[in-house]
Coordinates of C-alpha atoms in Angstrom, one line a residue:
Chain C
X1 CA 7.5 -10.7 3.1
X2 CA 7.5 -11.1 -0.7
X3 CA 4.5 -12.2 -2.8
X4 CA 3.4 -12.8 -6.4
X5 CA 0.0 -12.5 -7.8
X6 CA -1.1 -14.1 -11.1
X7 CA -4.7 -12.9 -11.4
X8 CA -5.8 -15.3 -14.1
X9 CA -6.1 -19.0 -13.6
X10 CA -6.3 -19.6 -17.3
X11 CA -5.7 -17.6 -20.5
X12 CA -7.1 -18.7 -23.8
X13 CA -5.7 -17.5 -27.1
X14 CA -5.9 -18.5 -30.7
X15 CA -2.8 -19.6 -32.5
X16 CA -1.1 -16.7 -34.2
X17 CA -2.6 -14.1 -31.8
X18 CA -0.5 -12.3 -29.3
X19 CA -0.6 -13.5 -25.7
X20 CA -0.1 -11.9 -22.3
X21 CA 0.2 -13.6 -19.0
X22 CA -0.1 -11.2 -16.1
X23 CA 2.1 -11.0 -13.0
X24 CA 2.3 -8.5 -10.1
X25 CA 4.7 -8.7 -7.2
X26 CA 5.5 -7.3 -3.8
X27 CA 9.0 -7.3 -2.4
X28 CA 11.2 -5.1 -0.2
X29 CA 13.6 -3.1 -2.3
X30 CA 14.4 -4.0 -5.8
X31 CA 13.3 -7.4 -7.2
X32 CA 14.7 -10.2 -9.2
X33 CA 11.9 -11.5 -11.4
X34 CA 11.6 -14.8 -13.2
X35 CA 9.2 -16.7 -15.5
X36 CA 9.1 -20.4 -15.7
X37 CA 7.0 -22.8 -17.7
X38 CA 5.8 -26.3 -16.6
X39 CA 4.6 -29.0 -18.9
X40 CA 2.5 -31.9 -17.6
X41 CA 4.4 -34.1 -15.1
X42 CA 7.6 -32.2 -15.8
X43 CA 9.8 -29.8 -13.8
X44 CA 10.0 -26.1 -14.3
X45 CA 11.9 -24.7 -17.3
X46 CA 13.4 -21.3 -17.1
X47 CA 12.1 -18.8 -19.6
X48 CA 13.6 -15.4 -18.7
X49 CA 14.6 -13.1 -15.8
X50 CA 14.9 -9.5 -14.9
X51 CA 17.8 -8.5 -12.8
X52 CA 18.6 -5.0 -13.8
X53 CA 18.9 -2.8 -16.9
X54 CA 16.4 -2.8 -19.8
X55 CA 12.8 -3.1 -18.7
X56 CA 12.1 -5.3 -21.7
X57 CA 13.6 -8.8 -21.2
X58 CA 13.8 -11.3 -24.0
X59 CA 13.8 -15.0 -23.3
X60 CA 13.4 -18.5 -24.7
X61 CA 10.9 -19.6 -27.4
X62 CA 10.1 -16.0 -28.4
X63 CA 8.8 -14.9 -25.0
X64 CA 9.5 -11.5 -23.5
X65 CA 8.5 -9.7 -20.4
X66 CA 8.3 -6.1 -19.4
X67 CA 9.3 -4.9 -16.0
X68 CA 7.2 -2.0 -14.8
X69 CA 8.4 -0.7 -11.4
X70 CA 5.6 1.8 -10.9
X71 CA 2.9 -0.8 -11.4
X72 CA 5.0 -3.6 -9.8
X73 CA 4.3 -5.8 -12.7
X74 CA 6.2 -8.2 -14.9
X75 CA 3.8 -9.5 -17.6
X76 CA 4.9 -12.2 -19.9
X77 CA 4.2 -11.7 -23.6
X78 CA 4.6 -13.3 -27.0
X79 CA 3.7 -11.7 -30.3
X80 CA 2.3 -14.9 -31.9
X81 CA 1.2 -17.8 -29.9
X82 CA 1.7 -21.5 -30.8
X83 CA -0.3 -24.5 -29.8
X84 CA 2.9 -25.9 -28.3
X85 CA 3.0 -22.9 -25.9
X86 CA 0.1 -24.5 -24.0
X87 CA 1.4 -25.1 -20.5
X88 CA 1.4 -23.8 -16.9
X89 CA 3.3 -20.6 -16.4
X90 CA 4.8 -19.4 -13.1
X91 CA 6.0 -16.0 -12.2
X92 CA 8.5 -15.8 -9.3
X93 CA 10.3 -13.1 -7.3
X94 CA 13.2 -12.8 -4.9
X95 CA 14.7 -9.7 -3.2
X96 CA 17.6 -8.1 -4.9
X97 CA 20.1 -8.4 -2.1
X98 CA 23.1 -9.5 -4.1
X99 CA 23.0 -12.9 -2.6
X100 CA 21.1 -16.1 -3.4
X101 CA 17.8 -16.6 -1.8
X102 CA 14.5 -18.5 -2.2
X103 CA 12.0 -17.8 -4.9
X104 CA 8.4 -17.0 -4.1
X105 CA 6.1 -18.2 -6.8
X106 CA 2.7 -17.2 -8.0
X107 CA -0.1 -19.8 -8.2
X108 CA 0.4 -20.2 -11.9
X109 CA -1.6 -19.4 -15.1
X110 CA -2.6 -22.1 -17.5
X111 CA -2.2 -21.0 -21.1
X112 CA -4.4 -22.7 -23.6
X113 CA -3.6 -22.0 -27.3
X114 CA -6.1 -23.4 -29.8
X115 CA -6.1 -23.7 -33.6
Chain N
X1 CA 26.2 -31.0 -19.1
X2 CA 23.5 -33.0 -17.4
X3 CA 20.6 -31.1 -15.8
X4 CA 19.4 -31.4 -12.2
X5 CA 18.7 -35.0 -11.4
X6 CA 16.1 -36.2 -9.0
X7 CA 15.3 -39.8 -7.9
X8 CA 13.1 -41.5 -7.6
X9 CA 10.7 -39.9 -10.0
X10 CA 7.7 -41.5 -8.3
X11 CA 7.6 -42.8 -4.7
X12 CA 4.7 -44.6 -3.0
X13 CA 4.7 -44.9 0.8
X14 CA 2.2 -46.0 3.4
X15 CA 1.4 -43.8 6.3
X16 CA 4.1 -43.9 8.9
X17 CA 6.9 -44.9 6.6
X18 CA 9.9 -42.8 5.7
X19 CA 10.5 -41.1 2.3
X20 CA 14.0 -40.2 1.0
X21 CA 14.2 -37.9 -2.0
X22 CA 17.5 -37.4 -3.7
X23 CA 18.8 -34.5 -5.8
X24 CA 22.0 -34.2 -7.7
X25 CA 22.6 -30.5 -8.8
X26 CA 24.0 -29.5 -12.1
X27 CA 27.7 -29.9 -12.5
X28 CA 29.5 -26.9 -10.9
X29 CA 26.4 -25.9 -8.8
X30 CA 26.9 -25.7 -5.1
X31 CA 23.5 -24.3 -4.1
X32 CA 20.4 -26.5 -3.7
X33 CA 16.8 -25.5 -3.1
X34 CA 13.9 -27.7 -2.3
X35 CA 10.3 -26.7 -3.2
X36 CA 7.0 -28.5 -2.7
X37 CA 4.1 -28.3 -5.1
X38 CA 0.7 -29.4 -3.9
X39 CA -1.9 -30.4 -6.5
X40 CA -3.2 -27.4 -8.4
X41 CA -0.9 -25.0 -6.5
X42 CA 2.3 -23.1 -7.1
X43 CA 5.6 -24.1 -5.7
X44 CA 6.4 -23.4 -2.0
X45 CA 10.0 -22.9 -0.8
X46 CA 11.1 -25.4 1.8
X47 CA 14.9 -25.2 2.3
X48 CA 18.1 -23.8 0.8
X49 CA 21.4 -25.5 1.3
X50 CA 25.0 -25.2 0.3
X51 CA 27.5 -27.9 0.8
X52 CA 27.3 -29.1 4.4
X53 CA 25.3 -26.1 5.4
X54 CA 21.6 -25.2 5.7
X55 CA 21.3 -21.6 4.8
X56 CA 17.5 -21.0 5.0
X57 CA 15.0 -23.6 6.3
X58 CA 12.2 -21.1 6.9
X59 CA 9.8 -23.2 4.7
X60 CA 10.4 -26.5 6.3
X61 CA 7.7 -28.0 8.6
X62 CA 9.0 -28.1 12.1
X63 CA 8.6 -31.9 12.5
X64 CA 9.3 -34.9 10.5
X65 CA 11.2 -33.1 7.7
X66 CA 14.9 -32.7 7.3
X67 CA 17.4 -32.0 4.6
X68 CA 21.1 -32.3 4.0
X69 CA 23.7 -31.6 1.3
X70 CA 26.8 -33.5 2.3
X71 CA 30.3 -32.7 1.0
X72 CA 30.0 -35.8 -1.3
X73 CA 26.9 -37.1 -2.9
X74 CA 23.4 -35.8 -3.5
X75 CA 21.2 -33.6 -1.4
X76 CA 18.6 -35.6 0.5
X77 CA 15.1 -34.5 1.6
X78 CA 13.9 -36.9 4.3
X79 CA 10.3 -37.2 5.5
X80 CA 9.7 -39.3 8.5
X81 CA 6.4 -40.9 9.4
X82 CA 4.7 -39.7 6.3
X83 CA 1.0 -38.7 6.3
X84 CA -1.4 -38.3 3.4
X85 CA -0.9 -34.6 3.5
X86 CA 2.7 -35.1 2.4
X87 CA 1.5 -36.3 -1.0
X88 CA 2.9 -33.7 -3.4
X89 CA 5.5 -33.1 -6.1
X90 CA 8.9 -32.2 -4.6
X91 CA 11.2 -30.2 -6.8
X92 CA 14.9 -29.6 -6.4
X93 CA 16.7 -26.6 -8.0
X94 CA 20.3 -25.7 -8.2
X95 CA 22.3 -22.6 -8.9
X96 CA 26.0 -22.0 -9.3
X97 CA 27.0 -19.0 -7.1
X98 CA 26.1 -17.0 -4.1
X99 CA 24.6 -14.1 -6.2
X100 CA 21.1 -14.4 -7.4
X101 CA 21.6 -16.7 -10.3
X102 CA 18.9 -18.6 -12.1
X103 CA 17.7 -21.6 -10.4
X104 CA 17.4 -24.7 -12.6
X105 CA 14.9 -27.3 -11.7
X106 CA 14.9 -31.0 -11.7
X107 CA 12.0 -33.2 -13.0
X108 CA 10.6 -33.6 -9.5
X109 CA 9.7 -36.6 -7.3
X110 CA 6.0 -37.3 -7.0
X111 CA 5.3 -38.7 -3.6
X112 CA 2.0 -40.5 -3.0
X113 CA 1.2 -41.5 0.6
X114 CA -1.4 -44.3 0.9

């Protein structure tokens, strides 16, 4: 069975400072890893994904994430946070089987960026 | 290219009624997934469908819930005899191919059972 842990319910950061939202995963074999963002009363917007290749993945809105196989982590990062980044962030995993399958989501981390 | 469409956006039902949630995938996408989000929780997988086929329904409750994705028209998630515990946001996602492509999500249907 696959699982995702997002250990922080909330992350607070000042605008302009770097941010990190943590994610660890458990899956049989190699993973596909995803980050999504959810704004209030909206659906999930895709940010970035890791399938294979470079461990550092760059995505939308200046976000990036680093895949670390030994630590089974896929932390989301941004060098300089904006107030508009405040939202709910979800990490998700599915097994790398070459075919489509369900995503397993973490419980989400609320990012609060303040002036 | 329009995104994933879901309707209605909000649905209120009384206990015992039926709820029908519709999802139109992105153009060119033939794979549809349904997820449920309970208040203050993450999304939980319910069912994965391709046209006219249910591929994985491991997350569907055994009773009262069903899903279809007909050859023509939207995917439908049907909840019979709703109970208060069914109150949640239901999200549909679509992807284009059989390989693990990104799933793109619709805006969700927020079901409230009175």
